[in-house]
Every structure is written in structure tokens, then in C-alpha cells.
Tab-separated table of C-alpha atoms in Angstrom:
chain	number	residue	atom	x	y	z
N	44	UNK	CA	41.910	0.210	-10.183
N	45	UNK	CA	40.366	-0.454	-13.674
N	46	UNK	CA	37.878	-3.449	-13.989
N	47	UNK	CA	36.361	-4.257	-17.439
N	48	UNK	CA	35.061	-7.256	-16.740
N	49	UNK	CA	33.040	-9.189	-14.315
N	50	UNK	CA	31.546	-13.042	-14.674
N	51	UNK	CA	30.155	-14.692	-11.875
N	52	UNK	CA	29.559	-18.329	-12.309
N	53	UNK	CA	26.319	-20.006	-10.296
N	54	UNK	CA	23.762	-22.747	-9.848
N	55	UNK	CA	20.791	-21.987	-8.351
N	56	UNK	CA	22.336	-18.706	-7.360
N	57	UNK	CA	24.902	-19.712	-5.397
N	58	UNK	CA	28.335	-17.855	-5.952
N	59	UNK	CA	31.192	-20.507	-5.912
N	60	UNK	CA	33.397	-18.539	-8.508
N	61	UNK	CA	33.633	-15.141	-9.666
N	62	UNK	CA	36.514	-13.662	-11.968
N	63	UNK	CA	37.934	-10.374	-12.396
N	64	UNK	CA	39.689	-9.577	-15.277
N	65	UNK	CA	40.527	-7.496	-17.906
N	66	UNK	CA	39.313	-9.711	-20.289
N	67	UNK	CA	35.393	-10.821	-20.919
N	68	UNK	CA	35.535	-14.625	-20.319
N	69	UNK	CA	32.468	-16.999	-20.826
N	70	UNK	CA	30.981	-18.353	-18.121
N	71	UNK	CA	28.544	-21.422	-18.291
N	72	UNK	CA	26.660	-23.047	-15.020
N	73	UNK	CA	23.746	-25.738	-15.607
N	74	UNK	CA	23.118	-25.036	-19.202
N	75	UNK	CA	22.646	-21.490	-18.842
N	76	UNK	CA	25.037	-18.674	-20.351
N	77	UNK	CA	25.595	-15.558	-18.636
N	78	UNK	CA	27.835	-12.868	-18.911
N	79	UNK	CA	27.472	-8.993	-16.497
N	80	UNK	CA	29.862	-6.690	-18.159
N	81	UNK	CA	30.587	-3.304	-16.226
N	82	UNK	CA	32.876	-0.429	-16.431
N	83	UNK	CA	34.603	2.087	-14.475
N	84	UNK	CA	37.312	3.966	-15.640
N	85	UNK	CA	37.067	2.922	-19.310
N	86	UNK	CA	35.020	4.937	-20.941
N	87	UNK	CA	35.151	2.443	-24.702
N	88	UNK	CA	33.688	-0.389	-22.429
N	89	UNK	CA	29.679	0.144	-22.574
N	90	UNK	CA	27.470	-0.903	-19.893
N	91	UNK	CA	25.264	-4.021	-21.282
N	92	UNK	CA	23.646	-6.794	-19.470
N	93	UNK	CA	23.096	-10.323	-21.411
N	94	UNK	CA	19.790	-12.125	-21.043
N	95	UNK	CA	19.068	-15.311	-20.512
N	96	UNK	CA	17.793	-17.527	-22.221
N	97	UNK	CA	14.153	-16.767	-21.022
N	98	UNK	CA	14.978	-13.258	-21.681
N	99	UNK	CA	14.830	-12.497	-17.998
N	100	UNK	CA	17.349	-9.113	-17.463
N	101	UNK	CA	19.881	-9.562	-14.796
N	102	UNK	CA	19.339	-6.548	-13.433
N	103	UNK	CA	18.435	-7.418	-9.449
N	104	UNK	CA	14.318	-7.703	-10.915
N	105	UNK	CA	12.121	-10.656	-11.247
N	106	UNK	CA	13.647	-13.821	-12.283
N	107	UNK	CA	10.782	-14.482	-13.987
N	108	UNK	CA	7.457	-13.451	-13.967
N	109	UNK	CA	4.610	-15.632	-14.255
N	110	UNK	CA	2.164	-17.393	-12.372
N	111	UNK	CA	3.789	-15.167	-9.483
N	112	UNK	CA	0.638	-14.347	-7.824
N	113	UNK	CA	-3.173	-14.798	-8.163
N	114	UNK	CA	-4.586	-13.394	-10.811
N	115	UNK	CA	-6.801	-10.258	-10.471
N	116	UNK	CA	-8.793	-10.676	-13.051
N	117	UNK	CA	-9.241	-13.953	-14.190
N	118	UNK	CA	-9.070	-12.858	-17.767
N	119	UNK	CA	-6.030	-11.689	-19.535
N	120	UNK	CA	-5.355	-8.045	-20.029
N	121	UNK	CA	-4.991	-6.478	-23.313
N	122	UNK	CA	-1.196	-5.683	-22.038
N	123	UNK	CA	0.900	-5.497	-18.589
N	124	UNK	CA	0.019	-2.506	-16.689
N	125	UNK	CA	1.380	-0.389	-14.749
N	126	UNK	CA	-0.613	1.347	-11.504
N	127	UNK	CA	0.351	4.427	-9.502
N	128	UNK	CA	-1.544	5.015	-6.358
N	129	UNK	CA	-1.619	8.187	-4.338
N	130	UNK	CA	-3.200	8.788	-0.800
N	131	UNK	CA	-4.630	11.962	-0.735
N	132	UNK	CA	-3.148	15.171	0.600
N	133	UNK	CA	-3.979	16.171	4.452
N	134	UNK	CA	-7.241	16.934	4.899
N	135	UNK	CA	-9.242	18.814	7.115
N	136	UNK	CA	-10.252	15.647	9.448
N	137	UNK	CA	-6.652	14.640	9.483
N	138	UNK	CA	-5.237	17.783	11.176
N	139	UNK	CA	-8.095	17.613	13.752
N	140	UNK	CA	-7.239	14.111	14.567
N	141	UNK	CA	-11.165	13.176	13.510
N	142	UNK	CA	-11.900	9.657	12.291
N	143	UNK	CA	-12.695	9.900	8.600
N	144	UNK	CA	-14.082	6.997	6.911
N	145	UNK	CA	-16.197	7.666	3.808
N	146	UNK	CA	-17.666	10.689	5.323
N	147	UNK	CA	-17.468	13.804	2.479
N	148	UNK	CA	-17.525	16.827	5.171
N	149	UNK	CA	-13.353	16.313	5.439
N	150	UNK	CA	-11.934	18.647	2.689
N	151	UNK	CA	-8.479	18.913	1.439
N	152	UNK	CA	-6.234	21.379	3.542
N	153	UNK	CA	-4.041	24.041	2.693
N	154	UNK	CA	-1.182	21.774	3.577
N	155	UNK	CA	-2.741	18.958	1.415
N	156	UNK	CA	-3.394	20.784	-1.396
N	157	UNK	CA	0.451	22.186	-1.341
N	158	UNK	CA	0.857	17.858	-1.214
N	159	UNK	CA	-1.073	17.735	-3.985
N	160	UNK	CA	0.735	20.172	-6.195
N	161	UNK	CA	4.270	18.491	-5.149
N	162	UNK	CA	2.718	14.923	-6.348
N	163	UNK	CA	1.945	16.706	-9.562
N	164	UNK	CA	5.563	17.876	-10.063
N	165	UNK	CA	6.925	14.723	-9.079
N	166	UNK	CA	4.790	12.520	-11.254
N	167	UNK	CA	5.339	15.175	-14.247
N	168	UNK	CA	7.550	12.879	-16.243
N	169	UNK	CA	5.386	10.260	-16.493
N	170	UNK	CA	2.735	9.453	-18.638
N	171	UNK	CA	-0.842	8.361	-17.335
N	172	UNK	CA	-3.044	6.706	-19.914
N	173	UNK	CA	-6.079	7.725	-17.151
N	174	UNK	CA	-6.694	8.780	-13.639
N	175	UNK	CA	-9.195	7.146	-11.398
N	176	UNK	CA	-10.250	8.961	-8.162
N	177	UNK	CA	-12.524	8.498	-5.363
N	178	UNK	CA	-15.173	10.678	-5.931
N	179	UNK	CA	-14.586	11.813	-2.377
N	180	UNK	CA	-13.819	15.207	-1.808
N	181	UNK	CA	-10.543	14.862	0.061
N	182	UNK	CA	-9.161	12.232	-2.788
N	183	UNK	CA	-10.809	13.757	-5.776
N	184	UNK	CA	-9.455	17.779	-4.949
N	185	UNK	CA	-6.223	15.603	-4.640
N	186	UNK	CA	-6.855	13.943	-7.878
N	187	UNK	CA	-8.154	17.520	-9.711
N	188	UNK	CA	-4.561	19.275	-8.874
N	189	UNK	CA	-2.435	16.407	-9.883
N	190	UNK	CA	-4.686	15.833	-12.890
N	191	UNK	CA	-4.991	19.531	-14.192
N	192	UNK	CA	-3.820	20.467	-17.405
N	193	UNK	CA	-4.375	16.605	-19.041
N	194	UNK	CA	-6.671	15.916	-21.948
N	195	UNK	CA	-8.433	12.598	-20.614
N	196	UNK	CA	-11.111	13.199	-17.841
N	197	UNK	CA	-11.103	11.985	-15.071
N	198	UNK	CA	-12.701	8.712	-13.939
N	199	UNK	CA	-14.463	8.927	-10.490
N	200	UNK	CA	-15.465	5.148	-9.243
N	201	UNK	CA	-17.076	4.441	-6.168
N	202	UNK	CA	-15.005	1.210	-5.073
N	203	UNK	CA	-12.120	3.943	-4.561
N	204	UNK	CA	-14.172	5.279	-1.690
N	205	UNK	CA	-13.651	4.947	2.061
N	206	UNK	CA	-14.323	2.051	4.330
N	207	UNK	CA	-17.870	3.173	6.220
N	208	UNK	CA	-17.081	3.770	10.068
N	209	UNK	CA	-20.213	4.195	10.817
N	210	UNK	CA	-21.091	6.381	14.126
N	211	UNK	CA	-17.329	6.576	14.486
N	212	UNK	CA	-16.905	8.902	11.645
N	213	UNK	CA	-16.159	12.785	12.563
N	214	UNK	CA	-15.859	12.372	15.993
N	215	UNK	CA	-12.124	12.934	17.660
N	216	UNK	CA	-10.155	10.139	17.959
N	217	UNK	CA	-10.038	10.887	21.841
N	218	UNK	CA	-13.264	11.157	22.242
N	219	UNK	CA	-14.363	8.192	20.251
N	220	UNK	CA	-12.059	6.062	23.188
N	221	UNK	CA	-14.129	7.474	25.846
N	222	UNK	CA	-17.808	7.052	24.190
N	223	UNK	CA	-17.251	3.696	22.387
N	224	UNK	CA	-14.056	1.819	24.065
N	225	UNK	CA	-14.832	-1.177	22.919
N	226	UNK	CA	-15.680	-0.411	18.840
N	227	UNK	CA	-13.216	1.933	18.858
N	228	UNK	CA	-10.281	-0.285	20.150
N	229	UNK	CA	-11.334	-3.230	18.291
N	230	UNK	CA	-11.149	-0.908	15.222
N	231	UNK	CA	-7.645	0.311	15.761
N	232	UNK	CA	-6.277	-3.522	17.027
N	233	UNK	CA	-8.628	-5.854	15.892
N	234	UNK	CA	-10.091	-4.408	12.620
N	235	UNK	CA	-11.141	-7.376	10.478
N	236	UNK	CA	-13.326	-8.118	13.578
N	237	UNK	CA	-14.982	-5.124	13.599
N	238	UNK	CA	-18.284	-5.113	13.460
N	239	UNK	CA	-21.583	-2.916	13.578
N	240	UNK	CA	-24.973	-4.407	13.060
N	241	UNK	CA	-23.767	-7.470	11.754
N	242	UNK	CA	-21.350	-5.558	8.901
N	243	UNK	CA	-17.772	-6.086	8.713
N	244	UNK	CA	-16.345	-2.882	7.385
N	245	UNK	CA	-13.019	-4.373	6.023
N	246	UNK	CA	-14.741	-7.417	4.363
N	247	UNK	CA	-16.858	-4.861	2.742
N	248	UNK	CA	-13.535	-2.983	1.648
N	249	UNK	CA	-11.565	-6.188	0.384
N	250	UNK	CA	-14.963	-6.567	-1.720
N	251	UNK	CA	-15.034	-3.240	-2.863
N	252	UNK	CA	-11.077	-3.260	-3.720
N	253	UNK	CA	-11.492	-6.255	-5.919
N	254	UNK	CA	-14.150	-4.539	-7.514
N	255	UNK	CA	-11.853	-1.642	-8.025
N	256	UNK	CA	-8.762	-3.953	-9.836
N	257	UNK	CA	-10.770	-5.287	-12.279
N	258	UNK	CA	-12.412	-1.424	-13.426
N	259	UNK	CA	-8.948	-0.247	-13.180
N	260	UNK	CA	-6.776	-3.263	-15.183
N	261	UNK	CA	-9.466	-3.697	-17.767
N	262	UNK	CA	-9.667	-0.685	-19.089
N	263	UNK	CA	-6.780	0.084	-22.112
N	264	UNK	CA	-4.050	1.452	-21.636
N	265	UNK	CA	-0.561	0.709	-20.403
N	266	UNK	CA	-0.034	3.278	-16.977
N	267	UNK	CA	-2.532	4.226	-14.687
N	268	UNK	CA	-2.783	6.940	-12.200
N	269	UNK	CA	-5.015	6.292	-8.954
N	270	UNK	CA	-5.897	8.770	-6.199
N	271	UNK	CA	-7.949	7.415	-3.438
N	272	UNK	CA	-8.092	6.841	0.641
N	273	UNK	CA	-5.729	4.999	3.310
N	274	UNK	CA	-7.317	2.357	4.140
N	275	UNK	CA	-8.838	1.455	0.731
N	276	UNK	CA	-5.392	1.623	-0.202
N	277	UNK	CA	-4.126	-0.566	2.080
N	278	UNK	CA	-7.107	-3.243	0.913
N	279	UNK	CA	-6.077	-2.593	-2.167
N	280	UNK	CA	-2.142	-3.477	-1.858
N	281	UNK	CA	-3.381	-6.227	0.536
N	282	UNK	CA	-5.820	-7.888	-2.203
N	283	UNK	CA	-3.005	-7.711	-4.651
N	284	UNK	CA	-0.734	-9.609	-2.575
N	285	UNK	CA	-3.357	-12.144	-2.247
N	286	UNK	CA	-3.206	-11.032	2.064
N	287	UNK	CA	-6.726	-11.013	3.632
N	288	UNK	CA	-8.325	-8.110	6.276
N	289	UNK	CA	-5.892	-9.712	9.249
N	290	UNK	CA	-3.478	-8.087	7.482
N	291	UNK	CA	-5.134	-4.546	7.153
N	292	UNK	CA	-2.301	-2.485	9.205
N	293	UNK	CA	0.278	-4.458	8.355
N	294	UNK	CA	1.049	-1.625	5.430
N	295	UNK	CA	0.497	1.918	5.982
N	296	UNK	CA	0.937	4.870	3.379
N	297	UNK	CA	1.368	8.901	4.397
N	298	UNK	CA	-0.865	11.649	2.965
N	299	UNK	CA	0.474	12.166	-0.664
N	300	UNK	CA	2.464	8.700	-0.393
N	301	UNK	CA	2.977	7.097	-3.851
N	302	UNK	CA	3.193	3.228	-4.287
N	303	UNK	CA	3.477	1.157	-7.561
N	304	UNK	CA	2.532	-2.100	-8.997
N	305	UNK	CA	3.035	-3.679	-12.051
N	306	UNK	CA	0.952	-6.227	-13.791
N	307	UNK	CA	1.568	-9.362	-16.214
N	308	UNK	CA	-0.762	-10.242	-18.888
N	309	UNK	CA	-2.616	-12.554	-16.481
N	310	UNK	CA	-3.722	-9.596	-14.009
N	311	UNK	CA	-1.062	-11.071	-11.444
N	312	UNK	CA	0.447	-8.312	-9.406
N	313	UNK	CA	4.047	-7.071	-8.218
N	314	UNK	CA	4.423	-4.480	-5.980
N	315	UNK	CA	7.292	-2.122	-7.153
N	316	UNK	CA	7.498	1.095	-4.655
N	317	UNK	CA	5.741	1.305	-1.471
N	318	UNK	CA	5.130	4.434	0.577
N	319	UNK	CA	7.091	6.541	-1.762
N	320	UNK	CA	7.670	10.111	-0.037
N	321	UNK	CA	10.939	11.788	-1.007
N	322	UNK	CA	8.894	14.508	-3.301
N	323	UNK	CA	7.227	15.823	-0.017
N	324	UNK	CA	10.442	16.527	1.534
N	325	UNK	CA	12.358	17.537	-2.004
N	326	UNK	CA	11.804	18.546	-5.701
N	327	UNK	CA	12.555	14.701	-6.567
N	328	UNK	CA	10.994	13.956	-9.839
N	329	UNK	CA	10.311	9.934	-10.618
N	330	UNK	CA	11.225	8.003	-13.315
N	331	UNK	CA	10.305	4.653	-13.463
């Protein structure tokens, strides 16, 4: 069956008529004009979509985009921005089941530097006006693979490191249980009330991930590329969505897991791709 045309009518997104024709009719719902044109079997018919009159595409994004969130920033950028963060490939800790935190003794693996090179080819369509790292040496042998061959250095900043764990970090997960049951569970179920000394580790990291937002959206440029660690990644897709530490593993990103936001003008954040993974399993290259 051939369709050349389809209009749906709506206020306030409702869909009380839609026509299908082979004709493009008009359609006009509380003062705003809007016409979806498609095509299947007729190749003359091109495939357009009509803005409104905000300019807003009707293409299943944002209605509109500002004052969405809370800004970032609290000064306006010199354009909207684009951010790509990657988790770091398996390391060394992570295949011994060994709690990490900001310690620098966990290298990259074999496996997660073959991670690394399959972010590489999956990002290698896109441009990166700069890469930041954690100048951790899990995230930034992670960062030196994917990065290789580019003409801008890269830019190692130390709110990209690892939430501090402490006498937790290096030992075995099992074997942190068994010494320290009570840190050590409050840390895996309870971790915006953990606590040592009088320190709260993930207040610490929210800190430290605002910190990082502001380097990263006031520099110039238009697409940014961002290796770094789990759980500064998840403060750092938690701050951005304006979610506080109670939230911490609410989100949670694989080794070599790619997420995206985009930015407004205003350093307000949307969150585009989260836990993106199909280039571990395939030769998928992104576009977007």
C-alpha cells in the first residue's frame, strides 16, 4: 500500500484525528501549523519534517529546550556542547573482584585494553574538540588508546579521579565483608551514608563532579570526549540530572560503556545515550 502523506492533528498532544491520504492536507490545532510528510514506495516524495513555529523538529526529540534543567555552570557557554563519557576498560582490580577506588596500583588488562581499542573504532567517526581523562592509570591507558593518533593532547584533571575508599581499597570484595561488615555493607547499600573519620566519600565525589562540569563545559569547543571511573561517572550523570548521592546506584555503566549528554547555552544538561555497549559485542560504529 502506497502512503504519501500523513497529518496528524493535536492539542496538547493528544491525537483526536489523523488522515491518510494521497494528498498533503494542512492541518492546524491551537494556532500551531504542522505538517509530517513520509514516504514509502514513492521514491519523488522526499522525506522532510516542518518545524514549528519555535523551530522545534518533530522528530520524537525535545519539545523545547530551555530552562530544562539546572544549570551547570551558572554562566553561559560560548556554544551547546556535546559530552561523551567512557568508563574505562577492565582493569586489573576488576578481574580480581578487588575494590578499586582511587587507588593507582589497578592497571588496564589485556581484556580492557582490547575495550579500549573497540571504543576507539567505534567513536572513529566522530570528532572530539578534546579529551579529558583521569589521570588514573586504569582511565588514562583507556584514554591514551582511544586518543592515539589525534593532534590535541590530552587533558588529565583530577576531579575525573576515583571516589577515595579508604582502607577498603585493594582488598577482595569477599574479604572486605568479613573484616569490615559494617563499612563495607553500608558502602554497597547505603553509600551516601558512608562514612570514615567523619568524610563522606560520595559528598566528596558530587563536589568533585561539579568541579569537573564546569572545567569540562567551559573550555571551547563544541564535542568533548571524557574517559574516567564508575562511580565518578555515575556522580557525574547524577549531578547533571540535578539527583543527589541517594541516588548513586541508581545508574550503572560497564567497562568501556559510552553515555552522552548534550548541553544548551545555559550549561543545562540532557542526557542522550546511557550505557551504550553494542561496539563491545560488534564492529558498530556511532553516529550521532
Amino acid at each position: 500500500m502506497m502512503i504519501s502523506g500523513v497529518i496528524f492533528t493535536t492539542p496538547y498532544f493528544s491525537f483526536p484525528s489523523i488522515s491518510i491520504s494521497n494528498k498533503l492536507i494542512p492541518a492546524t490545532s491551537a494556532g500551531i501549523n504542522y505538517v509530517i510528510r513520509c514516504s514509502t514506495s514513492t521514491p519523488g516524495l522526499p522525506v522532510t519534517t516542518e518545524r514549528l513555529r519555535n523551530d522545534a523538529p518533530l522528530t520524537g526529540g525535545a519539545f523545547d529546550f530551555e530552562k530544562a534543567t539546572t544549570s551547570l555552570t551558572k554562566k553561559v557557554l560560548d556554544s551547546p556542547k556535546k559530552v561523551t563519557i567512557v568508563r574505562h576498560g577492565l582493569s586489573s582490580w576488576n578481574e580480581e573482584s578487588r575494590v578499586q577506588g582511587s587507588s593507582n596500583l589497578s592497571i588496564l588488562s589485556e581484556k580492557g585494553a582490547m575495550q579500549a581499542e573497540r571504543c576507539k573504532m567505534a567513536l572513529s567517526d566522530m570528532h572530539f574538540d578534546q579529551c579529558f581523562s583521569s589521570p588514573i592509570s586504569r582511565a588514562k591507558t583507556t584514554a591514551e588508546i582511544i586518543w592515539k593518533g589525534k593532534e590535541e593532547p590530552l587533558v588529565f584533571l583530577d576531579s575525573l579521579k576515583e571516589a577515595h575508599l579508604f582502607f577498603l581499597e585493594g582488598m577482595k570484595n569477599e574479604d572486605a565483608k568479613r573484616i569490615y561488615p559494617k563499612e563495607y555493607t553500608t558502602w554497597r547499600e547505603d553509600p551516601s551514608n558512608f562514612c570514615v573519620d567523619g568524610v563522606y566519600p560520595l559528598q566528596k565525589l558530587w563536589g568533585r563532579a561539579h568541579e569537573a562540569w564546569e572545567e569540562i563545559l567551559l573550555t571551547r569547543g563544541e564535542h568533548f570526549l571524557v574517559v574516567t571511573h564508575k562511580s565518578i561517572l555515575r556522580a557525574l550523570i547524577c549531578t547533571a540530572l540535578g539527583l543527589g548521592p541517594e541516588r548513586f546506584r541508581s545508574v550503572d555503566i560497564n567497562n568501556g560503556g559510552l553515555c552522552v549528554f548534550k548541553f544548551n547555552k545555559e550549561g543545562e544538561a540532557m542526557l542522550q545515550s546511557l550505557n551504550m555497549t553494542a561496539h563491545m559485542y560488534t564492529d558498530h560504529v556511532y553516529h550521532y
